[in-house]
Amino acid sequence: MPSITIENLTFSYPDCSSPALYEVNLTIEAGEFIVITGATGAGKSTLLRCINGVIPHFQPGTLQGNVWLDRATPSGRVPVARVSAPQLARFIGSVFDDPEGQIVSPIVEEEIAFGLENTGVDPAQMDDRIAKALADCGISHLRHRATSSLSGGQKQRVAIAAVLALAPKILVLDEPTSELDPDGTEAVLKVLFELNKNHGITIIIAEQKVTLLAPLCDRLVLLEKGRIALQGPPRKVFMHPYIFAKLGVELPAPARLAHALVQAGVLPPLDSPDAPPIPLTVEEAFTLSRQLL
Amino acid sequence: MPAKLTGRPLIEVRQLKHIYRSGGEALKGIALTIDAGEMIAVVGRNGAGKTTLTKHFNGLLRPTTGTVLLDGQDTAKLPVAQLARTVGYVFQNPDHQIFHERLFDEIAFGPRNLGLRGDELTTRVDSALKAVDLTDYRDRDPGELSRGQRKRAALASVLAMETAVIILDEPTSGQDYQESEQIMAILQELNRRGHTIIFITHDMELVQEHACRVLLIDDGKLVIDSPPRELFRQEQALTSAGLRLPPTAELEQRLAAFGIHSDAGTVEALAASIARRSSQITARDSFKENCSGGAAACQ
Amino acid sequence: MSVSIEYIPTGSPVHRLHALTKLIFALAVLTISMLLSQPLPLLLLFFSLLGIAALASVSQEILSAVKGLLKVAFFLALLQVFFYPEGTVLFAPIPSLPGLSVTDQGIIFGISMALRMMVIVTSFLLFLTTTPARSTVLSLVEYLKVPYDYAFLFITALRFIPTFLEEVRLIGQAQEARAHDFSGGGPLARLKTIFPLALPLVMISLQRAERMAMAMETRGFGLPGRTYYRTEKPGAVDIMVIVALLSAVAAAVLLRF
Ligand SMILES: Nc1ncnc2c1ncn2[C@@H]1O[C@H](COP(=O)(O)OP(=O)(O)OP(=O)(O)O)[C@@H](O)[C@H]1O
Ligand SMILES: Nc1ncnc2c1ncn2[C@@H]1O[C@H](COP(=O)(O)OP(=O)(O)O)[C@@H](O)[C@H]1O
Ligand SMILES: [Mg+2]
Ligand SMILES: [Mg+2]
């Protein structure tokens, strides 16, 4: 299973005075589920583009440092920049932040088949894989629809299904649920979680919806102006509400409740040894509250 | 301000159906009225028909059957450019409208079409720029802005027209938390000044915090039309329409059984209520303890 | 104007034919119409195309396109009628300009030319409305040995027409919603009113082209060893139709020379 090592990565878009990423170091283990968040313009998309090879294969700019794809080939690690984009598609699946721009086929099922055909999947398997990907994204009923006639959220689901069908080892997703309804968001995140847990697929996702992702992920990375401001397991990261406030990222409600309970004097400070763990879900927040009553 | 005291609704939708040429029936008979000065959220799953419905309010789409009246007039009989004097519409994708090389001109496009010139125009544009916090970019090329900023520019270009009604299709998607709050604050302020605001969203927390009325659309039909609090009480209807309670509301409902109430609908208010309850309980317990000689004796 | 050049799935017998058959059909009609020089056979050919359109249940779309074409055909005919030099002069509108006279052969030539244009366009519209783009790509690649990349790019260009039209509609709506009036004034003013539509369209299309390349390659476009989902083989009916078409072309050649 390949993992990713980012070393001293600095990237500037052409004609931009300040770099969009500045000396970023990050190691992503195979099988990890990692969430990247931060205000708009913090550099989330840029970081993902460096991982999935869009930088430098499609996006010009000045790139320093390296993104290594470890154990992808028998010969050890290779820089992403040296693997051609179609070759990378064998390891990494990418969902971009603009779902309309990534649909290339006139009919939904052809869109899902496109990547399967390119990567040489046996046609006998295609029907099953297409059906599964569509079902996972809750759009089986759209299979024969024209892609140009779909609503915004429906297009986004098609874009995700097309990448899920490829079953890549690493999934890189840039705000994939921005236009999805809560049901669709939950369904897609659940599929990602299962791929991660049951098949060891590495998930790297940029999202604003931290509340929904916190219970699912191993690690949360907060970016601020191209640098990593804070990273760690969600419960650790949520210890620092003031950093969230400073970066303009919303602290999830369950964690906020814990901090408010400390303020109200009914919980000991969260970093003290007898403090309960910070709740990540409504369920956990509810249990914590019950214990106080 | 536009709130005319005629007693008749500002927007009246009667038995509205819409069939797309290639996509089947998107709206299956919708009836509703909207009064001047309301702040309304439109919610529903992907493909439910939210965009299709709201595009009828300013004639961008024409009913297949049924009628939509704007201030008593049939929208099907009036040109969109004229309806645009009353109803502004901010599209989901800002790139569908931006074409000027200077942000100022982009924002001035709508008001100019309404016949504004000179100082009045400049004032309008500058105050719209200020409202969306883009004054610094006034003379820059809008193409250089980030997508979040372009989205606010698109909003400003409709704000500057000062229409009585403003419709926004997912104004906060792709925005971060702060930007979303900023946009909603602008809308709230406009609403306070008498504008009717209709916004489409998937973010139930925004609905909870900012809307006075919610329209829940599912499968081309209006399923629920109520204030947010009432909608959130009908969890069954909500989930079967593809939506979820916002976490705070869910927590609040589950804690209600234990006498916890959040008056402000915030986590902080919940915590305060929990603290009050728990101090009552501790007081009672310690009273018991004092009287009967320790916790062990209670059991 | 609503000229449909999209695939319209009606499931008719014509739709069930193999893409290769329909491609050969369009090319055969093209060849035959070039070989025919008299209005009557061309008219017959044209009506038989309309018959096929009815069989394929796409008459409505084809007829609305034909209506649009009539104007163009009329101009084409007029041009030929006035500038055709040979034949007996029937009528000279401006005596001092003998080049501008109307001759008997000119009339026949003009009408044939217009009909030929209608026949060719209609046959290709028939092809496009009854054949999914993807089947065309596959038959080009498999039977005519066109490299996949080119065939795909060609068809992708076609596939963008509906998306493009949708985009035109949305941009038009967005500007109208800002009280822009597209219908204003004389020709020059008209031209100016188009800017708010044209500029965003160009920018979005450029952006889109860039992103498309990215979306395709990051999903493995260009890797060797491509497979194909649902390849269709020509059936017995296809073979019969192809044989009939080739004989018709041969007959037309023999008749002509
Ligand atoms: N141009 C079109 N042609 C054909 N069908 C369409 C078109 N636009 C939308 N539809 C269909 O009409 C239905 C309603 O679409 P609409 O865009 O109103 O949904 P929505 O509620 O806004 O969804 P979303 O939350 O995904 O934006 C959907 O099934 C959609 O696929
Ligand atoms: N294509 C681009 N050209 C120039 N600058 C860009 C481009 N994309 C992003 N940037 C700039 O790089 C910075 C980081 O942006 P981005 O990675 O898109 O952030 P995020 O995804 O966190 O919103 C921002 O300052 C943004 O303006
Ligand atoms: Mg981004
Ligand atoms: Mg929509």
XYZ file of N, CA, C and O in Angstrom, chain B residues 125-279:
620
model
N -23.293 51.438 -5.840
C -22.262 50.422 -6.043
C -21.325 50.377 -4.845
O -21.026 49.304 -4.324
N -20.907 51.551 -4.398
C -19.958 51.564 -3.291
C -20.561 50.980 -2.022
O -19.882 50.278 -1.272
N -21.837 51.255 -1.793
C -22.382 50.696 -0.560
C -22.583 49.185 -0.688
O -22.440 48.460 0.296
N -22.872 48.715 -1.906
C -22.973 47.254 -2.093
C -21.606 46.605 -1.887
O -21.487 45.563 -1.244
N -20.561 47.251 -2.409
C -19.200 46.731 -2.240
C -18.830 46.666 -0.762
O -18.219 45.713 -0.299
N -19.236 47.704 -0.061
C -18.919 47.757 1.357
C -19.645 46.639 2.102
O -19.064 45.961 2.949
N -20.914 46.431 1.724
C -21.704 45.404 2.414
C -21.061 44.026 2.304
O -21.102 43.243 3.245
N -20.460 43.722 1.165
C -19.859 42.395 1.001
C -18.358 42.414 1.258
O -17.661 41.446 0.972
N -17.871 43.549 1.780
C -16.480 43.614 2.206
C -15.506 43.484 1.032
O -14.490 42.806 1.123
N -15.836 44.101 -0.098
C -14.941 44.023 -1.254
C -14.492 45.418 -1.703
O -14.005 45.575 -2.827
N -14.631 46.402 -0.827
C -14.271 47.766 -1.213
C -12.833 47.853 -1.728
O -12.554 48.558 -2.692
N -11.944 47.075 -1.114
C -10.538 47.116 -1.524
C -10.321 46.642 -2.962
O -9.293 46.905 -3.563
N -11.278 45.887 -3.477
C -11.113 45.308 -4.816
C -11.873 46.105 -5.870
O -11.994 45.668 -7.002
N -12.389 47.267 -5.492
C -13.276 48.059 -6.344
C -12.788 48.184 -7.790
O -13.560 48.013 -8.730
N -11.498 48.446 -7.968
C -10.997 48.688 -9.323
C -10.211 47.509 -9.890
O -9.532 47.638 -10.896
N -10.313 46.364 -9.225
C -9.574 45.191 -9.693
C -10.423 44.387 -10.665
O -11.628 44.584 -10.792
N -9.761 43.444 -11.355
C -10.446 42.543 -12.273
C -11.137 41.442 -11.462
O -10.473 40.723 -10.720
N -12.458 41.321 -11.587
C -13.145 40.304 -10.778
C -12.636 38.889 -11.057
O -12.759 38.005 -10.218
N -12.041 38.683 -12.248
C -11.494 37.366 -12.570
C -10.385 36.944 -11.631
O -10.082 35.761 -11.501
N -9.754 37.919 -10.953
C -8.638 37.599 -10.060
C -9.095 37.235 -8.645
O -8.288 36.864 -7.809
N -10.395 37.398 -8.383
C -10.867 37.101 -7.030
C -10.994 35.594 -6.824
O -11.143 34.845 -7.775
N -10.949 35.174 -5.552
C -11.177 33.759 -5.248
C -12.655 33.463 -5.486
O -13.467 34.375 -5.585
N -12.987 32.171 -5.547
C -14.374 31.840 -5.843
C -15.324 32.377 -4.779
O -16.404 32.887 -5.091
N -14.902 32.300 -3.529
C -15.722 32.834 -2.450
C -15.976 34.318 -2.636
O -17.088 34.815 -2.466
N -14.931 35.025 -3.023
C -15.065 36.472 -3.248
C -15.916 36.760 -4.477
O -16.729 37.685 -4.477
N -15.746 35.961 -5.531
C -16.570 36.172 -6.725
C -18.041 35.967 -6.384
O -18.918 36.647 -6.900
N -18.281 35.021 -5.495
C -19.653 34.767 -5.097
C -20.235 35.973 -4.361
O -21.389 36.340 -4.571
N -19.402 36.594 -3.535
C -19.884 37.788 -2.842
C -20.048 38.947 -3.828
O -20.937 39.773 -3.682
N -19.204 38.973 -4.865
C -19.341 40.011 -5.891
C -20.673 39.850 -6.623
O -21.376 40.827 -6.882
N -21.011 38.612 -6.934
C -22.291 38.352 -7.604
C -23.450 38.814 -6.712
O -24.412 39.409 -7.190
N -23.303 38.551 -5.429
C -24.324 39.000 -4.480
C -24.424 40.522 -4.489
O -25.520 41.085 -4.578
N -23.264 41.187 -4.456
C -23.260 42.656 -4.450
C -23.934 43.206 -5.698
O -24.639 44.216 -5.639
N -23.716 42.544 -6.842
C -24.266 43.093 -8.080
C -25.791 43.021 -8.068
O -26.454 43.786 -8.756
N -26.342 42.110 -7.287
C -27.797 42.077 -7.151
C -28.257 43.033 -6.035
O -29.263 43.722 -6.172
N -27.462 43.101 -4.951
C -27.787 44.032 -3.862
C -27.909 45.455 -4.376
O -28.795 46.206 -3.978
N -26.987 45.803 -5.289
C -26.934 47.177 -5.770
C -28.201 47.575 -6.517
O -28.475 48.752 -6.713
N -28.985 46.581 -6.932
C -30.225 46.904 -7.631
C -31.341 47.236 -6.645
O -32.397 47.721 -7.047
N -31.100 46.946 -5.365
C -32.069 47.233 -4.311
C -33.467 46.778 -4.671
O -34.442 47.526 -4.529
N -33.569 45.562 -5.124
C -34.879 45.022 -5.464
C -35.628 44.668 -4.185
O -35.025 44.387 -3.156
N -36.951 44.668 -4.296
C -37.777 44.381 -3.122
C -37.573 42.942 -2.658
O -37.585 42.652 -1.475
N -37.384 42.046 -3.632
C -37.196 40.636 -3.310
C -35.805 40.209 -3.767
O -35.371 40.585 -4.852
N -35.104 39.448 -2.937
C -33.810 38.904 -3.358
C -33.833 37.397 -3.149
O -34.128 36.915 -2.057
N -33.551 36.664 -4.238
C -33.524 35.202 -4.163
C -32.078 34.753 -4.312
O -31.350 35.261 -5.158
N -31.639 33.803 -3.485
C -30.254 33.342 -3.562
C -30.209 31.825 -3.614
O -30.778 31.154 -2.756
N -29.543 31.291 -4.631
C -29.439 29.845 -4.777
C -28.149 29.370 -4.118
O -27.056 29.631 -4.605
N -28.268 28.699 -2.993
C -27.141 28.205 -2.207
C -26.023 29.252 -2.047
O -24.902 29.049 -2.497
N -26.356 30.368 -1.382
C -25.382 31.460 -1.299
C -24.138 31.099 -0.493
O -23.108 31.719 -0.678
N -24.212 30.097 0.376
C -23.063 29.828 1.238
C -22.310 28.552 0.868
O -21.355 28.205 1.534
N -22.722 27.873 -0.217
C -21.982 26.648 -0.550
C -20.589 27.037 -1.036
O -20.413 28.010 -1.754
N -19.595 26.282 -0.614
C -18.220 26.582 -0.999
C -17.615 27.757 -0.242
O -16.496 28.173 -0.527
N -18.359 28.299 0.727
C -17.822 29.387 1.544
C -17.374 28.799 2.874
O -17.908 27.782 3.298
N -16.432 29.442 3.533
C -16.084 28.935 4.847
C -17.049 29.498 5.881
O -17.939 30.298 5.574
N -16.846 29.073 7.125
C -17.766 29.416 8.196
C -17.928 30.923 8.337
O -19.039 31.454 8.399
N -16.799 31.634 8.347
C -16.867 33.088 8.535
C -17.580 33.781 7.385
O -18.396 34.670 7.589
N -17.247 33.350 6.170
C -17.886 33.951 4.999
C -19.395 33.689 5.010
O -20.186 34.571 4.679
N -19.774 32.462 5.385
C -21.202 32.146 5.462
C -21.890 33.073 6.449
O -22.952 33.621 6.166
N -21.269 33.232 7.621
C -21.859 34.095 8.642
C -21.993 35.519 8.116
O -22.997 36.191 8.332
N -20.954 35.941 7.393
C -20.953 37.303 6.856
C -22.102 37.489 5.858
O -22.832 38.474 5.915
N -22.254 36.524 4.966
C -23.318 36.621 3.973
C -24.680 36.635 4.656
O -25.557 37.441 4.319
N -24.855 35.751 5.630
C -26.149 35.699 6.300
C -26.420 36.996 7.069
O -27.563 37.448 7.131
N -25.365 37.576 7.628
C -25.554 38.844 8.336
C -26.036 39.928 7.367
O -26.927 40.725 7.704
N -25.488 39.939 6.175
C -25.923 40.914 5.171
C -27.403 40.716 4.860
O -28.193 41.664 4.812
N -27.785 39.447 4.661
C -29.182 39.160 4.301
C -30.122 39.557 5.430
O -31.190 40.113 5.200
N -29.693 39.275 6.647
C -30.515 39.625 7.798
C -30.734 41.144 7.868
O -31.834 41.619 8.115
N -29.674 41.879 7.608
C -29.747 43.336 7.645
C -30.708 43.847 6.561
O -31.542 44.714 6.811
N -30.593 43.282 5.365
C -31.496 43.674 4.283
C -32.942 43.372 4.660
O -33.844 44.160 4.393
N -33.128 42.210 5.271
C -34.470 41.820 5.674
C -35.038 42.816 6.680
O -36.185 43.218 6.602
N -34.165 43.254 7.600
C -34.610 44.218 8.602
C -35.040 45.524 7.936
O -35.949 46.204 8.385
N -34.364 45.834 6.816
C -34.730 47.082 6.122
C -35.939 46.900 5.220
O -36.269 47.779 4.439
N -36.570 45.721 5.258
C -37.828 45.551 4.538
C -37.772 44.683 3.295
O -38.796 44.445 2.660
N -36.583 44.231 2.914
C -36.513 43.374 1.731
C -37.020 41.969 2.055
O -36.833 41.471 3.170
N -37.624 41.347 1.043
C -38.033 39.955 1.185
C -36.863 39.093 0.730
O -36.327 39.296 -0.352
N -36.447 38.153 1.579
C -35.282 37.328 1.248
C -35.706 35.867 1.135
O -36.382 35.346 2.029
N -35.322 35.238 0.038
C -35.610 33.815 -0.145
C -34.287 33.135 -0.469
O -33.657 33.471 -1.474
N -33.835 32.224 0.388
C -32.573 31.548 0.075
C -32.701 30.034 0.104
O -33.404 29.472 0.931
N -32.009 29.405 -0.856
C -31.974 27.945 -0.928
C -30.731 27.493 -0.174
O -29.667 28.094 -0.323
N -30.860 26.450 0.647
C -29.664 25.984 1.348
C -29.806 24.534 1.766
O -30.916 24.000 1.840
N -28.650 23.889 2.002
C -28.650 22.540 2.577
C -28.178 22.593 4.028
O -28.085 21.577 4.686
N -27.846 23.790 4.504
C -27.253 23.923 5.820
C -28.340 24.205 6.852
O -28.861 25.318 6.956
N -28.687 23.170 7.611
C -29.805 23.299 8.542
C -29.493 24.276 9.674
O -30.397 24.846 10.273
N -28.221 24.462 9.977
C -27.901 25.422 11.035
C -28.214 26.852 10.592
O -28.692 27.663 11.381
N -27.961 27.127 9.318
C -28.328 28.448 8.797
C -29.831 28.645 8.884
O -30.312 29.715 9.232
N -30.569 27.592 8.545
C -32.021 27.674 8.585
C -32.469 27.988 10.005
O -33.271 28.886 10.242
N -31.903 27.237 10.943
C -32.277 27.409 12.339
C -32.001 28.829 12.819
O -32.808 29.445 13.497
N -30.835 29.341 12.424
C -30.440 30.639 12.954
C -31.061 31.815 12.222
O -31.241 32.879 12.794
N -31.346 31.654 10.937
C -31.656 32.854 10.161
C -33.027 32.924 9.497
O -33.433 33.996 9.083
N -33.716 31.787 9.357
C -34.980 31.866 8.626
C -36.158 32.020 9.582
O -36.118 31.562 10.715
N -37.213 32.713 9.103
C -38.431 32.793 9.894
C -39.425 31.754 9.407
O -40.383 31.422 10.086
N -39.206 31.274 8.177
C -40.143 30.324 7.594
C -39.345 29.404 6.677
O -38.419 29.860 6.008
N -39.694 28.129 6.678
C -38.999 27.166 5.825
C -39.982 26.517 4.876
O -41.080 26.123 5.286
N -39.577 26.393 3.608
C -40.362 25.611 2.659
C -39.571 24.340 2.400
O -38.445 24.398 1.914
N -40.150 23.190 2.739
C -39.484 21.925 2.472
C -40.070 21.337 1.195
O -41.266 21.052 1.116
N -39.221 21.198 0.187
C -39.660 20.661 -1.106
C -39.159 19.227 -1.210
O -38.007 18.944 -0.884
N -40.032 18.323 -1.634
C -39.558 16.983 -1.931
C -40.290 16.457 -3.148
O -41.512 16.569 -3.236
N -39.523 15.912 -4.082
C -40.093 15.322 -5.286
C -41.100 16.261 -5.969
O -42.182 15.851 -6.354
N -40.734 17.518 -6.078
C -41.565 18.474 -6.801
C -42.804 18.948 -6.060
O -43.660 19.603 -6.637
N -42.909 18.584 -4.774
C -44.076 19.018 -4.003
C -43.642 19.777 -2.747
O -42.570 19.526 -2.210
N -44.511 20.698 -2.310
C -44.255 21.412 -1.066
C -44.742 20.536 0.074
O -45.933 20.305 0.232
N -43.805 20.018 0.881
C -44.183 19.051 1.910
C -44.505 19.743 3.222
O -45.463 19.409 3.901
N -43.662 20.698 3.603
C -43.886 21.401 4.858
C -43.640 22.881 4.631
O -42.720 23.264 3.904
N -44.479 23.707 5.236
C -44.328 25.153 5.164
C -44.557 25.647 6.589
O -45.685 25.714 7.047
N -43.470 25.916 7.319
C -43.624 26.249 8.741
C -42.398 27.000 9.236
O -41.410 27.095 8.527
N -42.455 27.531 10.471
C -41.236 28.098 11.055
C -40.227 26.976 11.320
O -40.639 25.837 11.527
N -38.922 27.288 11.332
C -37.899 26.258 11.502
C -38.129 25.379 12.727
O -38.001 24.165 12.662
N -38.489 26.008 13.848
C -38.638 25.220 15.076
C -39.645 24.105 14.913
O -39.451 22.991 15.384
N -40.764 24.433 14.225
C -41.777 23.407 14.013
C -41.291 22.337 13.074
O -41.571 21.159 13.253
N -40.555 22.761 12.047
C -40.013 21.786 11.099
C -39.118 20.806 11.838
O -39.202 19.601 11.649
N -38.265 21.332 12.726
C -37.320 20.473 13.416
C -38.020 19.530 14.398
O -37.462 18.546 14.825
N -39.267 19.840 14.743
C -39.991 18.914 15.600
C -40.498 17.714 14.818
O -40.798 16.687 15.382
N -40.619 17.879 13.507
C -41.115 16.762 12.697
C -39.932 16.011 12.098
O -39.731 15.996 10.890
N -39.172 15.366 12.984
C -37.931 14.749 12.543
C -38.163 13.708 11.452
O -37.386 13.578 10.512
N -39.276 12.973 11.602
C -39.607 11.930 10.642
C -39.708 12.503 9.221
O -39.051 12.033 8.292
N -40.520 13.557 9.092
C -40.732 14.172 7.783
C -39.415 14.708 7.245
O -39.115 14.620 6.054
N -38.613 15.234 8.151
C -37.344 15.840 7.771
C -36.404 14.793 7.182
O -35.871 14.956 6.081
N -36.219 13.683 7.923
C -35.288 12.661 7.432
C -35.805 12.001 6.169
O -35.019 11.681 5.279
N -37.123 11.817 6.060
C -37.597 11.145 4.847
C -37.488 12.074 3.637
O -37.595 11.630 2.509
N -37.235 13.358 3.864
C -37.014 14.275 2.738
C -35.521 14.487 2.508
O -35.116 15.410 1.812
N -34.683 13.640 3.112
C -33.244 13.709 2.846
C -32.508 14.709 3.718
O -31.351 14.994 3.486
N -33.185 15.255 4.737
C -32.536 16.267 5.569
C -32.252 15.721 6.963
O -32.687 14.636 7.330
N -31.518 16.471 7.740
C -31.185 16.072 9.109
C -31.387 17.260 10.031
O -31.262 18.414 9.607
N -31.631 16.955 11.303
C -31.658 18.025 12.295
C -30.264 18.599 12.427
O -29.287 17.854 12.371
N -30.138 19.909 12.646
C -28.805 20.418 12.967
C -28.399 19.855 14.327
O -29.272 19.623 15.176
N -27.095 19.627 14.573
C -26.670 18.972 15.807
C -27.198 19.658 17.065
O -27.640 18.980 17.990
N -27.193 20.971 17.089
C -27.656 21.668 18.286
C -29.119 21.360 18.566
O -29.505 21.098 19.701
N -29.940 21.368 17.512
C -31.366 21.101 17.702
C -31.579 19.668 18.163
O -32.431 19.393 19.005
N -30.770 18.743 17.609
C -30.922 17.343 17.982
C -30.594 17.155 19.466
O -31.323 16.512 20.211
N -29.491 17.787 19.864
C -29.059 17.704 21.257
C -30.133 18.281 22.171
O -30.504 17.698 23.185
N -30.640 19.427 21.765
C -31.644 20.114 22.556
C -32.874 19.230 22.737
O -33.410 19.098 23.845
N -33.314 18.585 21.635
C -34.499 17.742 21.730
C -34.276 16.548 22.631
O -35.152 16.161 23.390
N -33.076 15.964 22.543
C -32.840 14.778 23.366
C -32.710 15.159 24.842
O -33.055 14.370 25.709
N -32.223 16.367 25.095
C -32.051 16.778 26.487
C -33.340 17.341 27.091
O -33.455 17.475 28.306
N -34.300 17.661 26.209
C -35.540 18.262 26.698
C -36.217 17.344 27.717
O -36.808 17.806 28.699
N -36.095 16.030 27.499
C -36.711 15.058 28.406
C -36.147 15.175 29.819
O -36.739 14.701 30.777
N -34.974 15.794 29.930
C -34.343 15.932 31.247
C -34.471 17.343 31.784
O -33.719 17.756 32.654
N -35.391 18.069 31.204
C -35.651 19.415 31.706
C -34.626 20.442 31.279
O -34.521 21.513 31.880
N -33.863 20.128 30.223
C -32.873 21.093 29.736
C -33.477 21.863 28.563
O -34.027 21.260 27.638
N -33.397 23.185 28.610
C -33.920 23.967 27.499
C -32.929 25.054 27.116
O -32.273 25.628 27.963
N -32.811 25.249 25.810
C -31.933 26.321 25.358
C -32.822 27.384 24.751
O -33.445 27.160 23.719
N -32.905 28.509 25.396
C -33.815 29.553 24.897
C -33.274 30.148 23.609
O -34.000 30.502 22.716
N -31.955 30.243 23.509
C -31.369 30.918 22.355
C -31.060 29.946 21.223
O -30.661 30.353 20.150
N -31.256 28.649 21.449
C -30.942 27.673 20.418
C -29.449 27.505 20.195
O -29.029 27.035 19.148
N -28.639 27.889 21.169
C -27.194 27.735 21.004
C -26.660 26.721 22.000
O -27.303 26.403 22.997
N -25.459 26.237 21.698
C -24.799 25.287 22.578
C -24.511 25.928 23.933
O -24.660 25.304 24.983
N -24.147 27.200 23.906
C -23.804 27.901 25.145
C -25.018 27.974 26.073
O -24.912 27.750 27.281
N -26.191 28.256 25.482
C -27.408 28.316 26.292
C -27.731 26.939 26.873
O -28.171 26.825 28.018
N -27.485 25.900 26.066
C -27.695 24.533 26.562
C -26.798 24.262 27.764
O -27.245 23.743 28.788
N -25.523 24.633 27.615
C -24.560 24.389 28.693
C -24.996 25.114 29.964
O -24.944 24.557 31.065
N -25.483 26.348 29.786
C -25.910 27.119 30.950
C -27.083 26.421 31.635
O -27.135 26.306 32.862
N -28.001 25.910 30.811
C -29.162 25.234 31.363
C -28.747 23.955 32.101
O -29.271 23.644 33.171
N -27.782 23.240 31.495
C -27.274 22.024 32.145
C -26.634 22.398 33.481
O -26.861 21.746 34.503
N -25.864 23.475 33.471
C -25.185 23.898 34.696
C -26.205 24.228 35.785
O -26.050 23.836 36.938
N -27.282 24.938 35.382
C -28.314 25.291 36.375
C -28.932 24.034 36.966
O -29.048 23.884 38.168
N -29.335 23.107 36.053
C -29.957 21.870 36.494
C -29.023 21.110 37.434
O -29.433 20.621 38.477
N -27.761 21.028 36.989
C -26.863 20.180 37.754
C -26.570 20.801 39.112
O -26.412 20.093 40.098
N -26.580 22.141 39.180
C -26.334 22.730 40.502
C -27.561 22.533 41.396
O -27.441 22.288 42.583
